XYZ file of C-alpha atoms in Angstrom:
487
model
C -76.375 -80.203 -59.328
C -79.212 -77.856 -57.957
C -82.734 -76.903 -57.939
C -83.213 -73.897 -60.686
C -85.826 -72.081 -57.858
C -83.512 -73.122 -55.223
C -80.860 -71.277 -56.885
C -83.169 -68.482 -57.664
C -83.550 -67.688 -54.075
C -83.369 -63.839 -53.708
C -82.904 -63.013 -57.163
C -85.156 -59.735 -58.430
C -87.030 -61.506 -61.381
C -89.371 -59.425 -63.933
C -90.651 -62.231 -65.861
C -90.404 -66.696 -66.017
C -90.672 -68.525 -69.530
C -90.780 -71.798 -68.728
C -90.409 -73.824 -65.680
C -88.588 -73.439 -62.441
C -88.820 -76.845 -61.473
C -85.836 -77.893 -62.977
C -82.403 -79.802 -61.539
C -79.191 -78.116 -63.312
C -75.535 -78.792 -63.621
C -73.349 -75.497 -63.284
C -73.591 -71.937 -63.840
C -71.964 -69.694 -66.075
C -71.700 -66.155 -67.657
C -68.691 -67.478 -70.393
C -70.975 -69.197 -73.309
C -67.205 -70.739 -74.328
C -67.626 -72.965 -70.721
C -71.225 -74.363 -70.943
C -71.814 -78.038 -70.821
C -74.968 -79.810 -70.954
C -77.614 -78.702 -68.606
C -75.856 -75.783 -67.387
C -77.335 -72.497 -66.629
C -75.774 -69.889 -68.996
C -75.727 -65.917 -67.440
C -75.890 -63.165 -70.363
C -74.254 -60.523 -68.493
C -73.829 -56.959 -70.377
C -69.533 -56.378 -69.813
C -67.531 -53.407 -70.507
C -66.554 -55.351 -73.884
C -68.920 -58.012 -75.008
C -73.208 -58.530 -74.319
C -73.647 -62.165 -73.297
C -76.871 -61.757 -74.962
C -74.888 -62.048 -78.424
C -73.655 -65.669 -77.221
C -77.555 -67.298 -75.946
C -77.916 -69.198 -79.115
C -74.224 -70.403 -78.869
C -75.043 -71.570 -74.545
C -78.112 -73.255 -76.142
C -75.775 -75.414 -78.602
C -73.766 -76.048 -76.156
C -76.394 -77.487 -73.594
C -77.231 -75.073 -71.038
C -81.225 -75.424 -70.184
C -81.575 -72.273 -68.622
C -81.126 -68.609 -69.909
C -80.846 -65.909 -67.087
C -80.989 -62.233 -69.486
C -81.956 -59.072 -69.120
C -83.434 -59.139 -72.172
C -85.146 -62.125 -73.910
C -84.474 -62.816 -77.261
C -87.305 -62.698 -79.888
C -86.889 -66.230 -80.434
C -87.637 -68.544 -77.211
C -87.082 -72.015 -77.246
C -89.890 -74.240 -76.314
C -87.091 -76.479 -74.266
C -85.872 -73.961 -72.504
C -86.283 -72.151 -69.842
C -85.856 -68.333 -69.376
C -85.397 -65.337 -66.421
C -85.689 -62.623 -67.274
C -84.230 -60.177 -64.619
C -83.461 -56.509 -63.527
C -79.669 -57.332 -63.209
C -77.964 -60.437 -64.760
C -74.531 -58.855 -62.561
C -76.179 -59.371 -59.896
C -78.502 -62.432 -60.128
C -75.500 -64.241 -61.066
C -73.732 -63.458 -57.282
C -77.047 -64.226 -55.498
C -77.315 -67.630 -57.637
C -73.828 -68.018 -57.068
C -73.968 -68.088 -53.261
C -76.881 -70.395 -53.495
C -75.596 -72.274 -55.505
C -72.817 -73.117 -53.155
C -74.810 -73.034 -50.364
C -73.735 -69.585 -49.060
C -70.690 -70.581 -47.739
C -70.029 -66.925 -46.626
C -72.058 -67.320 -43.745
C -70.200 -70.252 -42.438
C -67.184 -68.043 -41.525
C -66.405 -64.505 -40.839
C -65.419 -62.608 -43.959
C -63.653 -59.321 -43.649
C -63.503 -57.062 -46.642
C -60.927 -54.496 -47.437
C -61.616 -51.613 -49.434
C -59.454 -48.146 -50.705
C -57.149 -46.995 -53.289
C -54.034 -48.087 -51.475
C -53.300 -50.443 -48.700
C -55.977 -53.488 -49.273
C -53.700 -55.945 -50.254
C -50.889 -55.396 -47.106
C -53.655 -55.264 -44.770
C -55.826 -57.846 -46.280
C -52.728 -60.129 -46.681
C -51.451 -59.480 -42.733
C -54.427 -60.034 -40.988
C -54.218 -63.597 -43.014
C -50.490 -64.151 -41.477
C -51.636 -62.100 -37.792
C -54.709 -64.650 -37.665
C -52.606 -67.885 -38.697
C -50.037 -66.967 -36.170
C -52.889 -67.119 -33.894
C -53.649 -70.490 -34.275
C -56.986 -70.304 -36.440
C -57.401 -71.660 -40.106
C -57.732 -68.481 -42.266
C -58.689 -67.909 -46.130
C -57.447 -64.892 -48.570
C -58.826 -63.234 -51.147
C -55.980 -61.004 -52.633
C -54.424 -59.284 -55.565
C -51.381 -61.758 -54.895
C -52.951 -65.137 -54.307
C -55.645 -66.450 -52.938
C -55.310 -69.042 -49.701
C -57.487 -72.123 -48.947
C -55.802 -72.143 -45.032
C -52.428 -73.673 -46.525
C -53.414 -74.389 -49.648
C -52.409 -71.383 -52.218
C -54.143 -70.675 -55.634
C -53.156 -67.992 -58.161
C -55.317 -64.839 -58.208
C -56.445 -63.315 -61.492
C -58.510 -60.049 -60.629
C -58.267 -57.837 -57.355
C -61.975 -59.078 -56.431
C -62.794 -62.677 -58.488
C -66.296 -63.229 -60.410
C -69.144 -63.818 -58.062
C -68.370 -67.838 -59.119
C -65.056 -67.678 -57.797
C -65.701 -65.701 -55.044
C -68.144 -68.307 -54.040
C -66.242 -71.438 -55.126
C -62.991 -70.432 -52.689
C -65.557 -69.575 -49.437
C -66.892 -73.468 -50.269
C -63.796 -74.689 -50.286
C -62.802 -72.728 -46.988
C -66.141 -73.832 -45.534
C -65.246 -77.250 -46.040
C -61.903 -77.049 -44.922
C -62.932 -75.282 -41.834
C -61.560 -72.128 -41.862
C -63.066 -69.822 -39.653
C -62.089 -65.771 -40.815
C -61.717 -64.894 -44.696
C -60.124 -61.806 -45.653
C -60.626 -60.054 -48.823
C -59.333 -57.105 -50.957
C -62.882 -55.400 -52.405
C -61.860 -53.617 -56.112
C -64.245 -50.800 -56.826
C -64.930 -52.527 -60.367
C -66.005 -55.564 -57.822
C -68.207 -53.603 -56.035
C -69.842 -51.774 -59.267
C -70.255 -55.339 -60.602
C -72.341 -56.872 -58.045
C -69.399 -59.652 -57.576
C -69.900 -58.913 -53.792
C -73.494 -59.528 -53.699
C -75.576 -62.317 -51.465
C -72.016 -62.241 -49.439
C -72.287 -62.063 -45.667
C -69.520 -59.627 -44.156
C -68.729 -59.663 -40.868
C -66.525 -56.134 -41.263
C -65.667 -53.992 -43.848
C -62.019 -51.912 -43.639
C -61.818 -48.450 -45.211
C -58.493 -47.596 -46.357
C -58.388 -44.128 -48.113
C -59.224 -42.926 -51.261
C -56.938 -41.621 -53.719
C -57.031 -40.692 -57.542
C -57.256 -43.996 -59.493
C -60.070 -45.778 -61.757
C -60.701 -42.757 -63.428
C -60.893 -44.870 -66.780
C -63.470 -46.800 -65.644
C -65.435 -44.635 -63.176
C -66.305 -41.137 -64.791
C -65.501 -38.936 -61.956
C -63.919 -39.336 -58.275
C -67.741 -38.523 -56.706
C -68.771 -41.655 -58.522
C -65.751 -43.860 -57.693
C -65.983 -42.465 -53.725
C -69.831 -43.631 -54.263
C -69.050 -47.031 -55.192
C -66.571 -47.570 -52.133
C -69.411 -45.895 -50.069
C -72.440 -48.831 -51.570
C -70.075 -51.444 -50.107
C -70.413 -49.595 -46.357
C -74.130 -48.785 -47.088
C -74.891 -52.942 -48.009
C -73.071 -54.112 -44.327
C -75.306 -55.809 -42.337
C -76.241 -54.794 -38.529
C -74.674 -57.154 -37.471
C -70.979 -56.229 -38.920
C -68.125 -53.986 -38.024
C -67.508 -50.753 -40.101
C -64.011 -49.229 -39.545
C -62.819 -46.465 -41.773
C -59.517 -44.498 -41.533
C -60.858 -41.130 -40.590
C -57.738 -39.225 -41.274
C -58.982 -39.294 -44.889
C -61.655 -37.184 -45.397
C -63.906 -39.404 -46.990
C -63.649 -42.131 -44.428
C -66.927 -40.109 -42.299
C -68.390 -40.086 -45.771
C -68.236 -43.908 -45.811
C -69.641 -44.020 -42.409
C -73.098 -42.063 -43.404
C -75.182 -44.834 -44.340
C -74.641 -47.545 -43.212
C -76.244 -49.981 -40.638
C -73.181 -51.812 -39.507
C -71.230 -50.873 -36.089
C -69.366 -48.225 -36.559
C -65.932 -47.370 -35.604
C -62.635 -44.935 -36.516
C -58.874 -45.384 -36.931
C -56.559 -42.687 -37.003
C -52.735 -41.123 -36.645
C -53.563 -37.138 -36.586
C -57.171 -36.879 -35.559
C -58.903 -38.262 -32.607
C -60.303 -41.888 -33.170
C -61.177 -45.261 -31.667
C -58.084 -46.664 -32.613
C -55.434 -43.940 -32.223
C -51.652 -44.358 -33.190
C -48.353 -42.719 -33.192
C -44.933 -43.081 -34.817
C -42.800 -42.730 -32.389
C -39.870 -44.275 -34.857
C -39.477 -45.050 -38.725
C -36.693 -46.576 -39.978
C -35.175 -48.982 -42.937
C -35.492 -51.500 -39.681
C -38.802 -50.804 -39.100
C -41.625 -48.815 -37.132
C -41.912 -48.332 -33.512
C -45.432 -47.016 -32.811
C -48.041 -46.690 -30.017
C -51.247 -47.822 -30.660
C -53.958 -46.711 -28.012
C -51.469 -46.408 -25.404
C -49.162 -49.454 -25.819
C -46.013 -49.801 -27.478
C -44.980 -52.266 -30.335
C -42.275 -52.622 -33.214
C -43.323 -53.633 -36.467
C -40.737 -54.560 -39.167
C -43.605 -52.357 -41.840
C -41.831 -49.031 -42.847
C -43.116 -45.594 -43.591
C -46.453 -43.947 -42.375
C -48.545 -45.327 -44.838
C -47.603 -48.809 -42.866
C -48.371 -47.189 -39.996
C -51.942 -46.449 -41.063
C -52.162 -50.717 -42.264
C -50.715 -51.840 -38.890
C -53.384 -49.570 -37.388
C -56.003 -50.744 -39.640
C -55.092 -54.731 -38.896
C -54.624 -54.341 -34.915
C -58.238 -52.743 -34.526
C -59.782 -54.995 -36.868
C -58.463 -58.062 -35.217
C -59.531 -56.464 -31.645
C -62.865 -56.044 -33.050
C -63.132 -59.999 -34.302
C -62.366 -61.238 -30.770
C -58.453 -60.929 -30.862
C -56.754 -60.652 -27.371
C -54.569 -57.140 -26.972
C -51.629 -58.339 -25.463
C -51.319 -61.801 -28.459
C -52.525 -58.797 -30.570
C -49.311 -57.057 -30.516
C -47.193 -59.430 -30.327
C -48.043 -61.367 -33.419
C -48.286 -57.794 -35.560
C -44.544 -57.645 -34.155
C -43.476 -60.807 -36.116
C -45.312 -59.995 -39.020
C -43.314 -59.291 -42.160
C -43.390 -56.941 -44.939
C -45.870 -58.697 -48.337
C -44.358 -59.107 -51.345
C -44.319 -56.002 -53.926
C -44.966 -53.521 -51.050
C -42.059 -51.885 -49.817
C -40.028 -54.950 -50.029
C -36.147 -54.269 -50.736
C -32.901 -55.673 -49.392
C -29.083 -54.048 -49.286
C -26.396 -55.095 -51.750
C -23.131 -56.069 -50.534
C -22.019 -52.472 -51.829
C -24.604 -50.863 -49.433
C -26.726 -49.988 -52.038
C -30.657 -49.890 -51.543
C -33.068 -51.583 -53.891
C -36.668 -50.734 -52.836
C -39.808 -52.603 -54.933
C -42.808 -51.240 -54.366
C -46.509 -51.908 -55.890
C -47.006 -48.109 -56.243
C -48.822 -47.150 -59.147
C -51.103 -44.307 -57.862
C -49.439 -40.680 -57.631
C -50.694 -41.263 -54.292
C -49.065 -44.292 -53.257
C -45.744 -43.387 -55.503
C -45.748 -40.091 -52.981
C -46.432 -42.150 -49.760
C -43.096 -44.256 -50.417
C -41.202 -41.620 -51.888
C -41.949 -39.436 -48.761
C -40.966 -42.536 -46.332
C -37.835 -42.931 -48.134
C -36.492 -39.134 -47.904
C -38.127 -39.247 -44.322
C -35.602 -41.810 -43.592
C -32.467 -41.281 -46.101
C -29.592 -38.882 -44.570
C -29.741 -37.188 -48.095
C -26.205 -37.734 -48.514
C -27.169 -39.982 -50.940
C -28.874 -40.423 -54.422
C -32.407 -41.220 -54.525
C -32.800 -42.869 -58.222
C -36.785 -44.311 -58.911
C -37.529 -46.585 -62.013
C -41.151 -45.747 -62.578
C -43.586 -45.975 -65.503
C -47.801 -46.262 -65.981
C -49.921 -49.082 -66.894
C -51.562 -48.846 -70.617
C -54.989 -48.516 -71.125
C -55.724 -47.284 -67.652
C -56.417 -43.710 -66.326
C -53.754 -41.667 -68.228
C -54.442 -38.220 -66.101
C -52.651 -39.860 -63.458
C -49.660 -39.983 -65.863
C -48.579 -36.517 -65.749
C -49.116 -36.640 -61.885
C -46.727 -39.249 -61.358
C -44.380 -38.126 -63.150
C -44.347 -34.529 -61.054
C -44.119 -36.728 -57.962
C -41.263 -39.013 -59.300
C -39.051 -36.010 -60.221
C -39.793 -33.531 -57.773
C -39.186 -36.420 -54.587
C -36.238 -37.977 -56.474
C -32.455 -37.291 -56.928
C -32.480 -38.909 -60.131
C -35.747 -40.680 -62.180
C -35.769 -42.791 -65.215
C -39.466 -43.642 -67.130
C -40.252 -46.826 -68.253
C -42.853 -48.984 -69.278
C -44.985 -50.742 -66.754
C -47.675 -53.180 -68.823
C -47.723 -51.112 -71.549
C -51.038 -53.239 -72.651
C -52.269 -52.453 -76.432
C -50.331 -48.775 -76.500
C -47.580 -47.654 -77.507
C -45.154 -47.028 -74.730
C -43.429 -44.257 -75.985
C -46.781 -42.441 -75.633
C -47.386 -43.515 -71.965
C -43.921 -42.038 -71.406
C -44.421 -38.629 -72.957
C -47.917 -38.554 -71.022
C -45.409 -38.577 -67.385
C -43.349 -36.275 -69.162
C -45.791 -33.604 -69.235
C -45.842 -33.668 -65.406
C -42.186 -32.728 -65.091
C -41.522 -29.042 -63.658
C -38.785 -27.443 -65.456
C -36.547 -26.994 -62.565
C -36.461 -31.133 -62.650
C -35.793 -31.766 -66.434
C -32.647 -32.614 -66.182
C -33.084 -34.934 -63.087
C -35.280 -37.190 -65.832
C -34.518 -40.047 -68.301
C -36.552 -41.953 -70.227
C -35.998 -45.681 -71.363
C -38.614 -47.406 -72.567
C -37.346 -50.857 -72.167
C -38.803 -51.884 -68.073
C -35.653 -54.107 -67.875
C -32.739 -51.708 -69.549
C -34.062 -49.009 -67.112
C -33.640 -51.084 -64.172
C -30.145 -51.974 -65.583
C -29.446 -48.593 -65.803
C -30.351 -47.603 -62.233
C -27.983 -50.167 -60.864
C -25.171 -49.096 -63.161
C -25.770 -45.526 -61.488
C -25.808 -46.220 -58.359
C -23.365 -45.648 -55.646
C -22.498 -46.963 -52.413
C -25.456 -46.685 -49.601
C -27.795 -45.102 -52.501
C -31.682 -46.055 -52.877
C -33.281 -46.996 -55.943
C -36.732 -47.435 -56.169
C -38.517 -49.591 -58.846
C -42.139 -48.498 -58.860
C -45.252 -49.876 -60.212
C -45.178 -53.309 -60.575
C -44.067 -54.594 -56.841
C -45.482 -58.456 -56.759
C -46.421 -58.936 -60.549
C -43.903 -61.697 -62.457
C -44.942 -60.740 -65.588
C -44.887 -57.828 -68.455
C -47.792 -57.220 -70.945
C -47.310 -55.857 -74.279
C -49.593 -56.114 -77.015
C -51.601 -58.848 -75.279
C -48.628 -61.163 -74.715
C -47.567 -61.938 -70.729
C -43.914 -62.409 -70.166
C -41.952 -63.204 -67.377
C -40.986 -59.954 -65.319
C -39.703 -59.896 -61.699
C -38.791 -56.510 -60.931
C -37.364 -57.877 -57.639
C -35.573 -60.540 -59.181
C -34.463 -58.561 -62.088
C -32.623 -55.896 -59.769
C -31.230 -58.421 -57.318
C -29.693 -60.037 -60.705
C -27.843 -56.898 -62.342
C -26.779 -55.672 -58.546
C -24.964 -58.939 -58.326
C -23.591 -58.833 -61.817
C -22.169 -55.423 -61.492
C -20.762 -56.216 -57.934
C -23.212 -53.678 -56.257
């Protein structure tokens, strides 16, 4: 329960029909959810206008109508905001609504194409190791301190968002981490937050189905640097080239990571292999069990920001020596034949070049490289074509798949990666559309100490077609059929 001009607090309002002085139960933008004296949100989506459901939240009990645009007929019972964004009204109502439980601990956010989730997800182990109760925010889960909860969208609903920092400001927990999408970011979800720090990753090709053009997806990533209070820590991966770009704006403190250039936080490989990495970061050594430069860039990325939220150097490295690989990225183990099974999240060309690269970097090339790789339906499709010039030019042998084929037809999301073969590499390629045949396949190809690589999917335990979720563990699936066939 809450005051409606309580609740209202910052919110950019163009017009009041009715009263303010009202107590109300909940909020919420899904008219299917509304109980009596709720507040009902009409947000405008990429699919549906919650302005088509205000009669339905009325039925249903809400007493309050936040819009963009009233409806010709106003009850006299209820009352209406009208305001410049419902997006965003609905994350500033949503933080006062819980009481802005955001400022009540220090909330990190982690932005880029690639690498949010392994750095978001290690500084939550790096900063548990330490002794301090820590909350998540990930594609993989979300974590209360101990207490896990399944995660549904890279960056939750302002509500969500909210409803996990109460939770984590009740149970004490002092540093939140969180993986920022650039959908969350271009739907306010993020708003009437308090950050502490924001991480900048890199930015790759990806999104392109929902932002127009790369300028306007950098942008985005860029509004969430340009919104960072004074107050906060900026650090950005410089070795991209639009990490600077991220830096132009903004009011926070700013500050630069790096393995080629010269930076704050400076690094250098000075091993990589299936073991691990051996690096020195600003002068002092550590081993990390993380493989492959791109690690090397999220090790980076977690030491500095954990020096820069009070962390001591010397407990520093040693707890990002005992930290361990997160599940989907780059996790694999060896069969009893010596064969390699590699599953990895990669599902940018990107990414899917960043692992393919550690790999060979690391292999003796004495043996067969063999990736299992496919593209997600109803997403960007001129990144098909991309990954599948990556796939066969970096591998020994390739087979396309389906990933979550969605509502299309997954011979067509094939014959998009097809077009991105070079002719030299035909014959390196095969196609089976079934995900789990493929993998099948790979094993059955496979020799002793050879590598195979099952991109795209890395933590996900399910498969969509056609709307319907099934159960899909790519991990699982090739530990299974390596045992099977005595690999």
């Amino acid at each position: 329960m809450a005051q409606l001009k309580d609740i209202l607090y910052k919110v950019t309002i163009n017009a009041v029909v009715g009263t303010t002085s009202v107590t109300v139960n909940a909020i919420d933008f899904d008219s299917r959810h509304i109980t009596q004296g709720d507040v009902f949100v009409a947000i405008k989506g990429t699919l549906t206008d919650g302005h088509q459901y205000i009669d339905l939240a009325i039925e249903k009990g809400a007493i309050v109508i936040v819009c963009e645009v009233l409806p010709e007929n106003l009850q006299s019972d209820i009352t209406y905001i009208e305001v410049e964004s419902a997006s965003k009204a609905l994350a500033f109502m949503a933080a006062n609504y819980y009481h802005n439980p955001s400022a009540n601990l220090k909330l990190v956010g982690v932005t880029g194409t690639n690498g949010k989730t392994t750095v978001a997800t290690l500084l939550y182990h790096l900063f548990k190791k330490a002794g301090f109760k820590v909350g998540l925010l990930s594609t993989v889960k979300v974590m209360v301190d101990r207490t896990e909860y399944e995660a549904t969208h890279t960056t939750p609903d302002s509500l969500t968002i909210n409803r996990y920092l109460s939770l984590m400001s009740d149970a004490g927990v002092e540093f939140c981490f969180m993986e920022v999408s650039s959908h969350g970011i271009h739907q306010n979800r993020t708003e009437g937050l308090h950050f502490e720090g924001g991480i900048f990753t890199n930015l790759t090709h990806d999104h392109l189905d929902y932002h127009n053009t790369f300028a306007e997806y950098r942008d985005v990533k860029k509004s969430f640097f340009d919104n960072l209070p004074k107050d906060a820590f900026a650090l950005v991966n410089i070795d991209d080239k639009n990490g600077l770009v991220m830096l132009q704006n903004t009011k926070a403190k700013k500050y630069t990571y790096a393995l080629k250039t010269y930076a704050d936080y400076k690094a250098q490989i000075l091993e990589n292999q299936f073991t691990g990495l051996l690096l020195k970061i600003n002068n002092n050594e550590v081993w990390t069990r993380l493989i492959g430069d791109f690690n090397a860039y999220n090790i980076l990325a977690i030491y500095a920001a954990a020096e820069l939220l009070g962390l001591e150097k010397v407990e520093n490295l040693r707890l990002i020596s005992e930290l361990e690989s997160v599940s989907g990225r780059f996790q694999y183990f060896i069969s009893d034949e010596k064969i390699t099974a590699i599953v990895d999240y990669a599902h940018t060309p990107d990414a899917l070049q960043n692992v393919l690269e550690t790999i060979n970097s690391i292999r003796t090339k004495n043996e067969e490289l063999i990736t299992v790789v496919g593209c997600g339906g109803d997403r960007d499709k001129t990144k098909r074509p991309k990954m599948g010039h990556i796939a066969s030019a970096l591998s020994t042998k390739v087979i396309f798949t389906s990933d979550n084929p969605r509502s299309e037809v997954p011979e067509t999301i094939i014959e998009d990666i097809e077009k991105g073969v070079e002719p030299q590499n035909f014959k390196k390629t095969v196609s089976i559309t079934d995900r789990k045949q493929a993998i099948k396949t790979a094993c059955q190809m496979a020799q002793p100490n050879d590598i195979i690589l099952i991109a795209g999917k890395g933590h996900e335990t399910y498969q969509e077609v056609k709307g319907v979720k099934s159960d899909f563990d790519d991990y699982k699936i090739v530990q299974d059929f390596l045992k099977q066939l005595g690999k």
